[in-house]
Amino acid sequence: MLTYDPKFVAFFLPALLAAFWLLRNRGGGVRIAVLLAASALFYWLADPRHAPLVASLVLVNFAAGLAVSRAKGRGRVWTAAGTILLNVAVLAAYKYAASPADLAGAEPAAGLIQTGLPLGLSFFILKQISWIADLTPDEVQPVGAREMPRFALYSIFFPQMVAGPIFRYRDAAREYEALETGAIAPASLALGLSVFAVGLAKKLLIADPIGGVVDPIYAAAAAGHALTVAEAWAAGWCYLLQLYFDFSGISDIALGIGLMVGLRLPINFYSPLKARSATEYFDRWHMSLVVFIRTYVYAPLFRWVRRHVNGSATSRAVKASAAATLLSLSLFGWWHGARPTYILCGFVGGLIAIAYQLVELRWPSRGARGPTRRLLARVTVVLGLVLICVLFRSGSLDTASAVYRGLAGLGGGVPGANLLPQLGAISGLDGILHAPAAASGAGLLIAALATLLAFAAPNTVQIFDLYDHPGAPQRPADGAARIGWRMDAVRAALIGLLIAAALMQGLNGDLSTTIYARF
Amino acid sequence: MRAPLYVALAVVTAAASLGAVAALNLAMDPYSTAVGHWARLRSPAHDDVADRVPDAGTTARAHAVARSSAPVLLLGTSRTQAGFRTDPRRIFNAGQSAATMDDVLRVAEAAAARPIPPTAFLIELPQALALPPARRRLVSGGWPAPTDRLLATSTTHVSLHLLGHAYRASTDPGARADFFLDVVIPAGPGQKGRVAAAPAFVPAGGAPRDHLPQALARLARICTRTGATILLYEPPLDPERLRNPAERRAVQTRVAAYRLYLERISPPGGRCRILLRDFSGAAGGIPIPEAASESAWIYRDHFRPAVGEALLRSAGLTDY
């Protein structure tokens, strides 16, 4: 069971909300206890095999956190480093030792690329690292055993277990304290329900049908078929949309559930496809991970390299920035898993980011540019994303190479999969009933709509005015979005319809997994 | 608007929408004929079994056949479904993708129970007789509950289609009655060979053979009860498969197995007859010349309606 499963929406979530809102005035401890029990139950229902491992890691990390916060001087640093290494070792063991098929370049099965990986392990481990790292500075006050329930909830709060967002402990501590001590207004429930509905719709009504276009084309490429130019571009573009709407939908679902119980989770997406440079893109895509990497990887690396290279101050800063960027983004690739395509994806992403940095250094944009240059900048970013996403989606370098050949119109002599005409042809009822191809014309139509939404529509933060959440960008001077949210009957009905439509789509049989569920 | 009212209104709207959709589906498509087909767009493993799920296609067809008054009933797999374009008021095409002999018999029994049963059954020899119990349990276990089926988008698609059809039928008395049996199988080079083999099914003519006598005994009871002519036939083979000795041998083995067991069952009395014909094109059978060209085939195993028409002529069913 994941957070977009109809069973979760129809039973688990209402039961949790009923219990939480009935007991919310019994004290902060009760609030934490209800959410902790729900999170433990959720994890148990979703992934009982790995529940003992996760529980053990929570206990070990809490104990290590106590030790770190009480140790002095180098002992503090060594204890922290040892605990962080232990967490990284657990993640590496599951990511690398447990997935030899990935190393062999096997094709992923419906997005579930590492069958043996505990639910959300990568996100969970990053939170544990953040907990230890944020307790390491000497000025941090020691934590006590009474922090345990709060830390346990921070570690396994169920909406975040699926696919983040990643909460840095220093931000989370404030929010969890507010959860325990603050008043929770019913407006938060209404706002959370609305954000949740939008996330559900993004995932089930947009991302999943688009997956019906992407999957057969990549499967055909993996099976050795030559792709036509149209098929390759359809697959490349649709996968970028699928990834965005899937991941941001899951993030919105988490945000919505958090709000419904009075907890503000970090913002993870802010219209990334509207970015005009690589730097801006990283300020908008998977923002909680980028903040984590900047805080715990990039910044220390940058400082270390700058101290150890020669040259002028500017030259040392440029070299340090390039080295830290390349290493950070390479780590980002390694974090995703043991597939060569992930690793290459991180490395290439790093090179592109450095190139952008150098271009910006040589030809600074100096604020507003003309419409043509702005358009060109956007197109460049989107094209780069499509090309990188091909690597990210492909199960092997051979598959990626086949798609790249298709993009360049170099399909080769092997007969084409000839899928695209069928995608258009089977949009009717007969197609739904009898189409043998694993795709639907509806997916193409939804991809067109999703393109409009991604480029022209306001995002969740703008619509629901979530600028007070951790990690959110600064509220723009021109105020809220034109399609702003407020509590009225029309919007309530729309939210109800969205939930109903998403549930109906989710009841069609096999639920797809989210792309990041087993990371 | 106050927050509790907003939340209540959203929840009531969602519940009312789901209720309305469930009511529509219950009225228009109570058997959820399309359920799972949307899901199969994503899962090749599911695709393999989607059509074979008990009580999806079979019950719906049994239901439709029982309401029909057509004197001739065509039964069989997707080959029958796709290969015959007939007037359903006279010849009702109840072909079902990947139907087993068990599925065919259930639909035939529903037709036999009509006040005026069909006078002729044309039954394509299914290559599979029944789902093994373990496989059936597996398939049923992974299938959504009835409440899920009634709310699925795919079911609603069909319901809306049927709603439109009901409107058309009310304004045009000649509109087709077997609406959900219409099929368009896309042709194309990528499609060839897409039909999944079903090695886990009990093959006709293979072990365990006790399925076949049981099936034919059920058929004999239908024959006795209705007094109808039952024509079991092996459908035409496409030229490519006909050139393959192993394919020809498989057809001949199947036909021989049916012939052997038909001879063993006690001959039905009265006007009823059970006949066996081999239209596959293999030696010893009745060739259908229209099936010999590549253009007569739209899909592996699936012949075009022109071939079906020739087959009906050859079977003497043109008078209907």
PDB file of C-alpha atoms in Angstrom, chain B residues 121-242:
ATOM      1  CA  PHE B 121     -24.191 -23.969 -32.879  1.00  0.00           C
ATOM      2  CA  LEU B 122     -20.993 -23.343 -34.803  1.00  0.00           C
ATOM      3  CA  ILE B 123     -18.159 -23.963 -32.360  1.00  0.00           C
ATOM      4  CA  GLU B 124     -14.530 -23.343 -33.131  1.00  0.00           C
ATOM      5  CA  LEU B 125     -12.364 -26.017 -31.505  1.00  0.00           C
ATOM      6  CA  PRO B 126     -10.672 -24.214 -28.642  1.00  0.00           C
ATOM      7  CA  GLN B 127      -7.025 -25.020 -28.257  1.00  0.00           C
ATOM      8  CA  ALA B 128      -7.412 -24.907 -24.494  1.00  0.00           C
ATOM      9  CA  LEU B 129     -10.064 -26.818 -22.615  1.00  0.00           C
ATOM     10  CA  ALA B 130     -10.017 -25.281 -19.178  1.00  0.00           C
ATOM     11  CA  LEU B 131      -7.948 -23.336 -16.745  1.00  0.00           C
ATOM     12  CA  PRO B 132      -6.141 -25.617 -14.334  1.00  0.00           C
ATOM     13  CA  PRO B 133      -7.576 -25.024 -10.838  1.00  0.00           C
ATOM     14  CA  ALA B 134      -4.350 -23.595  -9.488  1.00  0.00           C
ATOM     15  CA  ARG B 135      -4.075 -21.116 -12.332  1.00  0.00           C
ATOM     16  CA  ARG B 136      -7.736 -20.175 -11.955  1.00  0.00           C
ATOM     17  CA  ARG B 137      -7.222 -19.455  -8.268  1.00  0.00           C
ATOM     18  CA  LEU B 138      -4.139 -17.432  -9.059  1.00  0.00           C
ATOM     19  CA  VAL B 139      -5.928 -15.360 -11.647  1.00  0.00           C
ATOM     20  CA  SER B 140      -8.988 -14.854  -9.479  1.00  0.00           C
ATOM     21  CA  GLY B 141      -6.850 -13.963  -6.482  1.00  0.00           C
ATOM     22  CA  GLY B 142      -5.160 -11.141  -8.326  1.00  0.00           C
ATOM     23  CA  TRP B 143      -8.402  -9.749  -9.667  1.00  0.00           C
ATOM     24  CA  PRO B 144     -10.007  -6.656  -8.187  1.00  0.00           C
ATOM     25  CA  ALA B 145     -13.022  -7.075  -5.967  1.00  0.00           C
ATOM     26  CA  PRO B 146     -16.468  -6.411  -7.513  1.00  0.00           C
ATOM     27  CA  THR B 147     -16.665  -3.018  -5.813  1.00  0.00           C
ATOM     28  CA  ASP B 148     -13.380  -2.056  -7.403  1.00  0.00           C
ATOM     29  CA  ARG B 149     -14.531  -3.257 -10.795  1.00  0.00           C
ATOM     30  CA  LEU B 150     -17.701  -1.180 -10.675  1.00  0.00           C
ATOM     31  CA  LEU B 151     -15.699   1.967 -10.035  1.00  0.00           C
ATOM     32  CA  ALA B 152     -12.860   1.472 -12.496  1.00  0.00           C
ATOM     33  CA  THR B 153     -12.470   4.028 -15.278  1.00  0.00           C
ATOM     34  CA  SER B 154     -12.256   1.261 -17.856  1.00  0.00           C
ATOM     35  CA  THR B 155     -15.669  -0.084 -16.818  1.00  0.00           C
ATOM     36  CA  THR B 156     -17.087   3.421 -17.016  1.00  0.00           C
ATOM     37  CA  HIS B 157     -15.711   3.812 -20.545  1.00  0.00           C
ATOM     38  CA  VAL B 158     -17.702   0.767 -21.568  1.00  0.00           C
ATOM     39  CA  SER B 159     -20.793   1.929 -19.727  1.00  0.00           C
ATOM     40  CA  LEU B 160     -20.749   5.262 -21.527  1.00  0.00           C
ATOM     41  CA  HIS B 161     -20.275   3.460 -24.821  1.00  0.00           C
ATOM     42  CA  LEU B 162     -23.218   1.202 -24.027  1.00  0.00           C
ATOM     43  CA  LEU B 163     -25.284   4.202 -23.024  1.00  0.00           C
ATOM     44  CA  GLY B 164     -24.625   5.705 -26.452  1.00  0.00           C
ATOM     45  CA  HIS B 165     -25.424   2.377 -28.061  1.00  0.00           C
ATOM     46  CA  ALA B 166     -28.692   2.095 -26.153  1.00  0.00           C
ATOM     47  CA  TYR B 167     -29.629   5.526 -27.477  1.00  0.00           C
ATOM     48  CA  ARG B 168     -28.722   4.503 -31.032  1.00  0.00           C
ATOM     49  CA  ALA B 169     -30.672   1.275 -30.671  1.00  0.00           C
ATOM     50  CA  SER B 170     -33.722   3.221 -29.523  1.00  0.00           C
ATOM     51  CA  THR B 171     -33.647   5.352 -32.681  1.00  0.00           C
ATOM     52  CA  ASP B 172     -32.465   2.666 -35.117  1.00  0.00           C
ATOM     53  CA  PRO B 173     -34.112  -0.765 -34.795  1.00  0.00           C
ATOM     54  CA  GLY B 174     -31.410  -2.285 -37.017  1.00  0.00           C
ATOM     55  CA  ALA B 175     -28.570  -1.364 -34.643  1.00  0.00           C
ATOM     56  CA  ARG B 176     -26.394  -4.252 -33.586  1.00  0.00           C
ATOM     57  CA  ALA B 177     -27.433  -6.126 -30.483  1.00  0.00           C
ATOM     58  CA  ASP B 178     -24.093  -7.748 -29.780  1.00  0.00           C
ATOM     59  CA  PHE B 179     -22.500  -4.362 -29.196  1.00  0.00           C
ATOM     60  CA  PHE B 180     -19.722  -5.381 -26.911  1.00  0.00           C
ATOM     61  CA  LEU B 181     -18.612  -8.154 -29.186  1.00  0.00           C
ATOM     62  CA  ASP B 182     -17.451  -5.784 -31.886  1.00  0.00           C
ATOM     63  CA  VAL B 183     -13.746  -6.014 -32.257  1.00  0.00           C
ATOM     64  CA  VAL B 184     -11.109  -4.160 -34.174  1.00  0.00           C
ATOM     65  CA  ILE B 185      -7.774  -5.855 -34.119  1.00  0.00           C
ATOM     66  CA  PRO B 186      -5.156  -3.463 -35.425  1.00  0.00           C
ATOM     67  CA  ALA B 187      -3.163  -4.802 -38.296  1.00  0.00           C
ATOM     68  CA  GLY B 188       0.506  -4.053 -38.675  1.00  0.00           C
ATOM     69  CA  PRO B 189       3.878  -5.666 -38.869  1.00  0.00           C
ATOM     70  CA  GLY B 190       4.588  -5.016 -35.208  1.00  0.00           C
ATOM     71  CA  GLN B 191       1.515  -7.002 -34.282  1.00  0.00           C
ATOM     72  CA  LYS B 192       2.393 -10.271 -35.915  1.00  0.00           C
ATOM     73  CA  GLY B 193       3.104 -12.972 -33.413  1.00  0.00           C
ATOM     74  CA  ARG B 194       1.722 -10.954 -30.527  1.00  0.00           C
ATOM     75  CA  VAL B 195      -0.738 -13.656 -29.413  1.00  0.00           C
ATOM     76  CA  ALA B 196       0.608 -15.118 -26.231  1.00  0.00           C
ATOM     77  CA  ALA B 197       1.022 -18.838 -25.943  1.00  0.00           C
ATOM     78  CA  ALA B 198      -0.754 -20.396 -23.023  1.00  0.00           C
ATOM     79  CA  PRO B 199       1.449 -23.258 -21.894  1.00  0.00           C
ATOM     80  CA  ALA B 200      -0.167 -23.360 -18.476  1.00  0.00           C
ATOM     81  CA  PHE B 201      -3.534 -24.238 -19.962  1.00  0.00           C
ATOM     82  CA  VAL B 202      -4.783 -27.761 -20.526  1.00  0.00           C
ATOM     83  CA  PRO B 203      -4.331 -28.284 -24.244  1.00  0.00           C
ATOM     84  CA  ALA B 204      -6.961 -30.067 -26.286  1.00  0.00           C
ATOM     85  CA  GLY B 205      -5.644 -33.424 -27.363  1.00  0.00           C
ATOM     86  CA  GLY B 206      -3.001 -33.384 -24.659  1.00  0.00           C
ATOM     87  CA  ALA B 207      -2.847 -34.673 -21.123  1.00  0.00           C
ATOM     88  CA  PRO B 208      -4.913 -34.811 -19.052  1.00  0.00           C
ATOM     89  CA  ARG B 209      -7.392 -36.154 -21.560  1.00  0.00           C
ATOM     90  CA  ASP B 210     -10.233 -36.651 -19.144  1.00  0.00           C
ATOM     91  CA  HIS B 211     -11.220 -33.004 -19.719  1.00  0.00           C
ATOM     92  CA  LEU B 212     -12.188 -33.710 -23.303  1.00  0.00           C
ATOM     93  CA  PRO B 213     -14.740 -36.520 -22.755  1.00  0.00           C
ATOM     94  CA  GLN B 214     -16.323 -34.434 -20.000  1.00  0.00           C
ATOM     95  CA  ALA B 215     -16.580 -31.431 -22.286  1.00  0.00           C
ATOM     96  CA  LEU B 216     -18.043 -33.452 -25.136  1.00  0.00           C
ATOM     97  CA  ALA B 217     -20.526 -35.105 -22.788  1.00  0.00           C
ATOM     98  CA  ARG B 218     -21.731 -31.615 -21.787  1.00  0.00           C
ATOM     99  CA  LEU B 219     -22.013 -30.762 -25.455  1.00  0.00           C
ATOM    100  CA  ALA B 220     -24.046 -33.902 -26.104  1.00  0.00           C
ATOM    101  CA  ARG B 221     -26.454 -32.924 -23.340  1.00  0.00           C
ATOM    102  CA  ILE B 222     -26.909 -29.488 -24.936  1.00  0.00           C
ATOM    103  CA  CYS B 223     -27.510 -31.194 -28.264  1.00  0.00           C
ATOM    104  CA  THR B 224     -30.114 -33.551 -26.829  1.00  0.00           C
ATOM    105  CA  ARG B 225     -31.887 -30.779 -24.948  1.00  0.00           C
ATOM    106  CA  THR B 226     -32.126 -28.395 -27.901  1.00  0.00           C
ATOM    107  CA  GLY B 227     -32.280 -30.749 -30.846  1.00  0.00           C
ATOM    108  CA  ALA B 228     -29.834 -28.422 -32.564  1.00  0.00           C
ATOM    109  CA  THR B 229     -27.063 -29.144 -34.988  1.00  0.00           C
ATOM    110  CA  ILE B 230     -23.678 -28.633 -33.411  1.00  0.00           C
ATOM    111  CA  LEU B 231     -20.815 -28.120 -35.786  1.00  0.00           C
ATOM    112  CA  LEU B 232     -17.378 -28.335 -34.220  1.00  0.00           C
ATOM    113  CA  TYR B 233     -14.766 -27.004 -36.570  1.00  0.00           C
ATOM    114  CA  GLU B 234     -11.053 -26.396 -36.750  1.00  0.00           C
ATOM    115  CA  PRO B 235     -10.664 -22.868 -38.144  1.00  0.00           C
ATOM    116  CA  PRO B 236      -8.477 -22.038 -41.137  1.00  0.00           C
ATOM    117  CA  LEU B 237      -4.750 -21.721 -40.526  1.00  0.00           C
ATOM    118  CA  ASP B 238      -2.809 -18.838 -41.974  1.00  0.00           C
ATOM    119  CA  PRO B 239      -0.474 -19.787 -44.823  1.00  0.00           C
ATOM    120  CA  GLU B 240       2.647 -19.248 -42.759  1.00  0.00           C
ATOM    121  CA  ARG B 241       1.542 -21.670 -40.074  1.00  0.00           C
ATOM    122  CA  LEU B 242       0.208 -24.084 -42.629  1.00  0.00           C
TER     123      LEU B 242
END
